[in-house]
CSV table of C-alpha atoms in Angstrom, one decimal:
chain,number,residue,atom,x,y,z
A,1,MET,CA,0.0,0.0,0.0
A,2,LEU,CA,2.9,2.4,0.8
A,3,LEU,CA,4.6,1.7,-2.5
A,4,LYS,CA,1.3,2.2,-4.3
A,5,SER,CA,0.8,5.6,-2.6
A,6,ILE,CA,4.4,6.7,-3.4
A,7,LEU,CA,4.0,5.7,-7.1
A,8,SER,CA,0.6,7.4,-7.3
A,9,PHE,CA,2.2,10.6,-5.9
A,10,ILE,CA,5.1,10.5,-8.4
A,11,PHE,CA,3.1,9.2,-11.4
A,12,PRO,CA,-0.5,10.2,-10.8
A,13,ASN,CA,-3.3,8.9,-13.0
A,14,HIS,CA,-5.0,11.5,-15.1
A,15,CYS,CA,-8.7,11.4,-16.0
A,16,LEU,CA,-9.3,10.3,-19.6
A,17,LEU,CA,-12.2,12.7,-19.9
A,18,CYS,CA,-11.0,16.0,-18.4
A,19,SER,CA,-7.2,15.3,-17.9
A,20,ASN,CA,-7.3,16.3,-14.2
A,21,ILE,CA,-5.4,14.3,-11.7
A,22,ILE,CA,-7.4,11.5,-10.2
A,23,ILE,CA,-7.3,11.7,-6.4
A,24,ASP,CA,-9.5,8.8,-5.4
A,25,ASP,CA,-7.4,5.6,-5.3
A,26,ARG,CA,-10.5,3.4,-6.0
A,27,ILE,CA,-10.6,4.4,-9.6
A,28,ASN,CA,-7.9,4.6,-12.3
A,29,SER,CA,-9.1,6.3,-15.5
A,30,ILE,CA,-12.0,8.6,-14.7
A,31,CYS,CA,-12.2,11.2,-12.0
A,32,ILE,CA,-15.2,11.3,-9.6
A,33,GLU,CA,-16.5,14.5,-11.1
A,34,CYS,CA,-16.6,13.0,-14.6
A,35,LEU,CA,-18.1,9.8,-13.2
A,36,ASN,CA,-21.0,11.8,-11.8
A,37,ARG,CA,-21.4,14.4,-14.6
A,38,LYS,CA,-20.3,13.0,-17.9
A,39,LEU,CA,-21.4,9.4,-17.9
A,40,ASP,CA,-25.0,8.7,-18.9
A,41,TYR,CA,-26.3,6.0,-16.5
A,42,ILE,CA,-29.2,3.9,-17.6
A,43,HIS,CA,-30.5,3.1,-14.1
A,44,SER,CA,-31.0,6.8,-13.3
A,45,ASP,CA,-33.0,7.7,-16.4
A,46,GLY,CA,-36.4,7.1,-14.8
A,47,TYR,CA,-37.8,5.1,-17.7
A,48,ILE,CA,-39.8,1.9,-17.3
A,49,ARG,CA,-37.8,-1.0,-18.6
A,50,CYS,CA,-38.5,-4.6,-19.5
A,51,ASP,CA,-37.0,-6.9,-16.9
A,52,LYS,CA,-36.0,-9.4,-19.5
A,53,CYS,CA,-34.3,-7.5,-22.3
A,54,GLY,CA,-33.8,-4.0,-20.7
A,55,LYS,CA,-35.7,-2.1,-23.4
A,56,VAL,CA,-37.8,0.9,-22.6
A,57,LYS,CA,-41.6,0.3,-22.2
A,58,GLU,CA,-44.3,2.8,-22.3
A,59,TYR,CA,-46.2,1.4,-19.3
A,60,LYS,CA,-45.3,-1.1,-16.6
A,61,ASP,CA,-47.9,-3.6,-18.0
A,62,SER,CA,-47.0,-3.0,-21.6
A,63,VAL,CA,-45.9,-6.1,-23.6
A,64,CYS,CA,-42.3,-5.7,-24.7
A,65,GLU,CA,-41.3,-6.3,-28.3
A,66,CYS,CA,-38.9,-8.9,-27.0
A,67,SER,CA,-41.9,-11.2,-26.4
A,68,ILE,CA,-41.7,-12.1,-30.0
A,69,GLU,CA,-38.0,-12.5,-30.1
A,70,ASN,CA,-36.3,-15.8,-29.2
A,71,ASN,CA,-34.1,-14.5,-26.4
A,72,LEU,CA,-32.6,-17.4,-24.4
A,73,PHE,CA,-31.6,-15.3,-21.4
A,74,ASP,CA,-33.9,-14.4,-18.5
A,75,GLU,CA,-32.7,-10.9,-17.5
A,76,CYS,CA,-30.5,-8.2,-19.0
A,77,LYS,CA,-29.1,-5.0,-17.4
A,78,SER,CA,-26.6,-2.4,-18.6
A,79,LEU,CA,-24.8,0.4,-16.9
A,80,LEU,CA,-24.4,3.1,-19.5
A,81,TYR,CA,-25.9,4.5,-22.7
A,82,TYR,CA,-23.6,4.0,-25.6
A,83,ASN,CA,-23.2,7.7,-26.3
A,84,ASN,CA,-20.0,9.4,-27.6
A,85,THR,CA,-18.4,9.5,-24.2
A,86,THR,CA,-19.0,5.8,-23.4
A,87,LYS,CA,-18.1,4.9,-27.0
A,88,GLY,CA,-14.7,6.7,-26.6
A,89,LEU,CA,-13.9,4.9,-23.3
A,90,ILE,CA,-14.8,1.5,-24.7
A,91,HIS,CA,-12.7,2.2,-27.8
A,92,LYS,CA,-9.7,3.0,-25.7
A,93,MET,CA,-10.3,-0.1,-23.5
A,94,LYS,CA,-10.4,-2.4,-26.5
A,95,PHE,CA,-8.1,-0.9,-29.1
A,96,GLU,CA,-5.6,1.4,-27.2
A,97,HIS,CA,-4.5,-1.1,-24.5
A,98,ARG,CA,-6.1,0.9,-21.7
A,99,TYR,CA,-6.4,-2.2,-19.5
A,100,MET,CA,-7.3,-0.2,-16.3
A,101,ILE,CA,-10.6,1.0,-17.9
A,102,CYS,CA,-11.7,-2.6,-17.6
A,103,VAL,CA,-11.0,-2.6,-13.9
A,104,ASP,CA,-12.9,0.7,-13.5
A,105,PHE,CA,-15.9,-0.7,-15.3
A,106,GLY,CA,-15.8,-3.8,-13.0
A,107,VAL,CA,-15.8,-1.5,-10.0
A,108,LEU,CA,-18.7,0.6,-11.3
A,109,LEU,CA,-20.8,-2.5,-12.1
A,110,SER,CA,-20.1,-4.0,-8.7
A,111,PHE,CA,-21.2,-0.8,-7.0
A,112,HIS,CA,-24.4,0.0,-9.0
A,113,TYR,CA,-25.6,-3.6,-9.5
A,114,THR,CA,-24.6,-5.4,-6.3
A,115,GLU,CA,-28.1,-6.7,-5.6
A,116,TYR,CA,-28.7,-7.9,-9.1
A,117,ILE,CA,-25.3,-9.6,-9.3
A,118,LYS,CA,-25.7,-11.4,-6.0
A,119,LYS,CA,-28.9,-13.2,-7.3
A,120,PHE,CA,-26.6,-15.4,-9.3
A,121,ASP,CA,-24.3,-18.3,-8.3
A,122,ALA,CA,-21.5,-17.6,-10.7
A,123,LEU,CA,-20.1,-15.2,-13.3
A,124,ILE,CA,-18.9,-16.1,-16.8
A,125,TYR,CA,-17.8,-13.8,-19.7
A,126,VAL,CA,-18.1,-13.7,-23.5
A,127,PRO,CA,-14.9,-15.3,-24.9
A,128,LEU,CA,-12.8,-13.7,-27.6
A,129,GLY,CA,-11.5,-15.4,-30.7
A,130,LYS,CA,-7.8,-16.3,-30.5
A,131,LYS,CA,-6.7,-13.7,-33.1
A,132,ARG,CA,-8.4,-10.8,-31.4
A,133,PHE,CA,-7.1,-11.9,-28.0
A,134,LEU,CA,-3.6,-12.0,-29.2
A,135,GLU,CA,-4.0,-8.6,-30.8
A,136,ARG,CA,-5.4,-7.0,-27.6
A,137,GLY,CA,-3.5,-9.0,-25.0
A,138,TYR,CA,-6.6,-9.5,-22.8
A,139,ASN,CA,-10.3,-10.0,-23.0
A,140,GLN,CA,-12.0,-6.9,-21.5
A,141,SER,CA,-15.1,-8.9,-20.5
A,142,GLU,CA,-13.0,-11.4,-18.7
A,143,VAL,CA,-11.2,-8.7,-16.7
A,144,ILE,CA,-14.4,-7.0,-15.8
A,145,ALA,CA,-15.9,-10.3,-14.6
A,146,ARG,CA,-12.8,-11.0,-12.5
A,147,VAL,CA,-13.0,-7.6,-10.8
A,148,ILE,CA,-16.7,-8.1,-10.0
A,149,SER,CA,-16.0,-11.6,-8.6
A,150,ASP,CA,-13.2,-10.1,-6.4
A,151,LYS,CA,-15.3,-7.1,-5.2
A,152,LEU,CA,-18.4,-9.1,-4.4
A,153,ASN,CA,-17.0,-12.5,-3.5
A,154,ILE,CA,-19.0,-14.3,-6.1
A,155,LYS,CA,-17.8,-17.4,-7.9
A,156,TYR,CA,-16.1,-16.8,-11.2
A,157,ILE,CA,-15.9,-19.6,-13.8
A,158,ASP,CA,-13.2,-19.5,-16.4
A,159,ASN,CA,-13.8,-21.0,-19.9
A,160,LEU,CA,-17.2,-22.6,-19.2
A,161,VAL,CA,-18.1,-21.5,-22.7
A,162,LEU,CA,-15.4,-21.6,-25.4
A,163,ARG,CA,-15.2,-19.8,-28.7
A,164,LYS,CA,-14.6,-22.4,-31.4
A,165,LYS,CA,-14.3,-20.0,-34.4
A,166,ASN,CA,-13.1,-16.6,-35.1
A,167,THR,CA,-15.7,-14.2,-36.4
A,168,LYS,CA,-15.8,-10.8,-38.1
A,169,ALA,CA,-16.3,-8.0,-35.5
A,170,LEU,CA,-20.0,-7.7,-35.2
A,171,SER,CA,-19.7,-3.9,-34.7
A,172,SER,CA,-18.9,-3.8,-38.4
A,173,ILE,CA,-22.2,-5.6,-39.3
A,174,GLY,CA,-25.2,-3.3,-39.1
A,175,ASP,CA,-27.9,-5.8,-40.1
A,176,LYS,CA,-29.4,-7.8,-37.2
A,177,GLU,CA,-30.0,-11.0,-39.3
A,178,LYS,CA,-26.4,-10.8,-40.7
A,179,ARG,CA,-25.1,-10.5,-37.2
A,180,LYS,CA,-27.0,-13.7,-36.2
A,181,GLU,CA,-25.6,-15.5,-39.2
A,182,ALA,CA,-22.0,-14.3,-38.5
A,183,ILE,CA,-22.0,-15.5,-34.9
A,184,LYS,CA,-24.0,-18.7,-35.4
A,185,ASN,CA,-22.4,-21.8,-33.8
A,186,ALA,CA,-19.4,-19.7,-32.7
A,187,PHE,CA,-19.4,-21.2,-29.1
A,188,GLU,CA,-19.3,-24.6,-27.4
A,189,ILE,CA,-19.5,-25.8,-23.8
A,190,ASN,CA,-16.2,-26.8,-22.3
A,191,LYS,CA,-16.9,-30.5,-21.6
A,192,LYS,CA,-13.8,-30.8,-19.4
A,193,ILE,CA,-15.2,-28.7,-16.6
A,194,ILE,CA,-19.1,-28.9,-16.8
A,195,ASN,CA,-19.4,-31.4,-14.0
A,196,LYS,CA,-17.5,-29.2,-11.6
A,197,TYR,CA,-20.2,-26.5,-11.5
A,198,LYS,CA,-23.5,-28.3,-11.2
A,199,ASP,CA,-24.2,-26.3,-8.1
A,200,CYS,CA,-24.1,-23.1,-10.3
A,201,LYS,CA,-27.7,-23.1,-11.5
A,202,ASN,CA,-28.0,-19.4,-12.0
A,203,ILE,CA,-25.3,-17.9,-14.3
A,204,LEU,CA,-24.6,-14.2,-15.1
A,205,ILE,CA,-22.8,-13.4,-18.4
A,206,ILE,CA,-20.6,-10.3,-18.4
A,207,ASP,CA,-19.9,-8.4,-21.5
A,208,ASP,CA,-18.9,-4.9,-22.6
A,209,VAL,CA,-21.7,-3.8,-25.0
A,210,PHE,CA,-25.2,-5.2,-25.6
A,211,THR,CA,-26.3,-4.4,-29.2
A,212,THR,CA,-28.8,-6.9,-30.7
A,213,GLY,CA,-28.1,-9.7,-28.3
A,214,SER,CA,-26.9,-12.1,-31.1
A,215,THR,CA,-23.7,-13.0,-29.3
A,216,ILE,CA,-25.4,-13.5,-25.9
A,217,ASN,CA,-28.1,-15.7,-27.4
A,218,GLU,CA,-25.5,-17.9,-29.1
A,219,MET,CA,-23.8,-18.4,-25.7
A,220,CYS,CA,-27.1,-19.0,-24.0
A,221,LYS,CA,-28.0,-21.7,-26.6
A,222,GLU,CA,-24.9,-23.6,-25.4
A,223,LEU,CA,-25.6,-23.0,-21.8
A,224,ARG,CA,-29.2,-24.3,-22.1
A,225,LYS,CA,-27.7,-27.6,-23.1
A,226,LEU,CA,-26.6,-28.0,-19.5
A,227,ASN,CA,-29.7,-29.5,-17.7
A,228,TYR,CA,-28.7,-27.9,-14.4
A,229,ILE,CA,-28.9,-24.3,-15.6
A,230,GLU,CA,-32.1,-22.6,-14.4
A,231,ASN,CA,-31.6,-18.8,-15.0
A,232,ILE,CA,-29.2,-16.9,-17.2
A,233,GLY,CA,-28.7,-13.2,-16.6
A,234,VAL,CA,-26.7,-10.6,-18.6
A,235,LEU,CA,-24.8,-7.6,-17.3
A,236,THR,CA,-23.0,-5.2,-19.7
A,237,VAL,CA,-21.1,-1.9,-19.4
A,238,ALA,CA,-23.3,-0.3,-22.1
A,239,ARG,CA,-26.1,-0.9,-24.6
A,240,THR,CA,-26.7,0.7,-27.9
């Protein structure tokens, strides 16, 4: 702790949004003022949302459009709107090797969604293809999941779902049906470890951005093959 304090004094972290020195040692990339003023939090917008997919509904009793979609997860929540500020942070996290942004997002999710996260028995993450992992050096969703696990003392399962093929980045595919086709059969259950986690009936998937749900649904398709799985939740940093 002393060494960390000395290093922080000599080499202070600067906020990626305003460039001011970050004083709070619980956060690494965004100062408290910017956390409170510049990030657009979904949970504080006051809208009525569907418990299953997280989309806005007109009334509490309104039937959500997701009722006609084949979503294989049971609940979905996201922290931030995918506006320019959030988009910039996620871009830095994924493509500019800003590893500590992953840690900060894990801290924020742990703080704002403690009750939701603790409903589940274990956390998993969306796996990256080998090529993208080697380019990036880490899987941002995996890092976020590990941080949440550490902060809230909830079980973390590594490699329960494996990625068996590299796919084109879905962010470059605008059409929803084409996204589904691109990610189809991209995942498989890790048969080597499935019997170790039969007590984990309620699984929470961690990812960075929820767009159409195609990736999550493909993962859920594999998880549903495990007869002990009861509920699958989703928690992401942002949603478009």
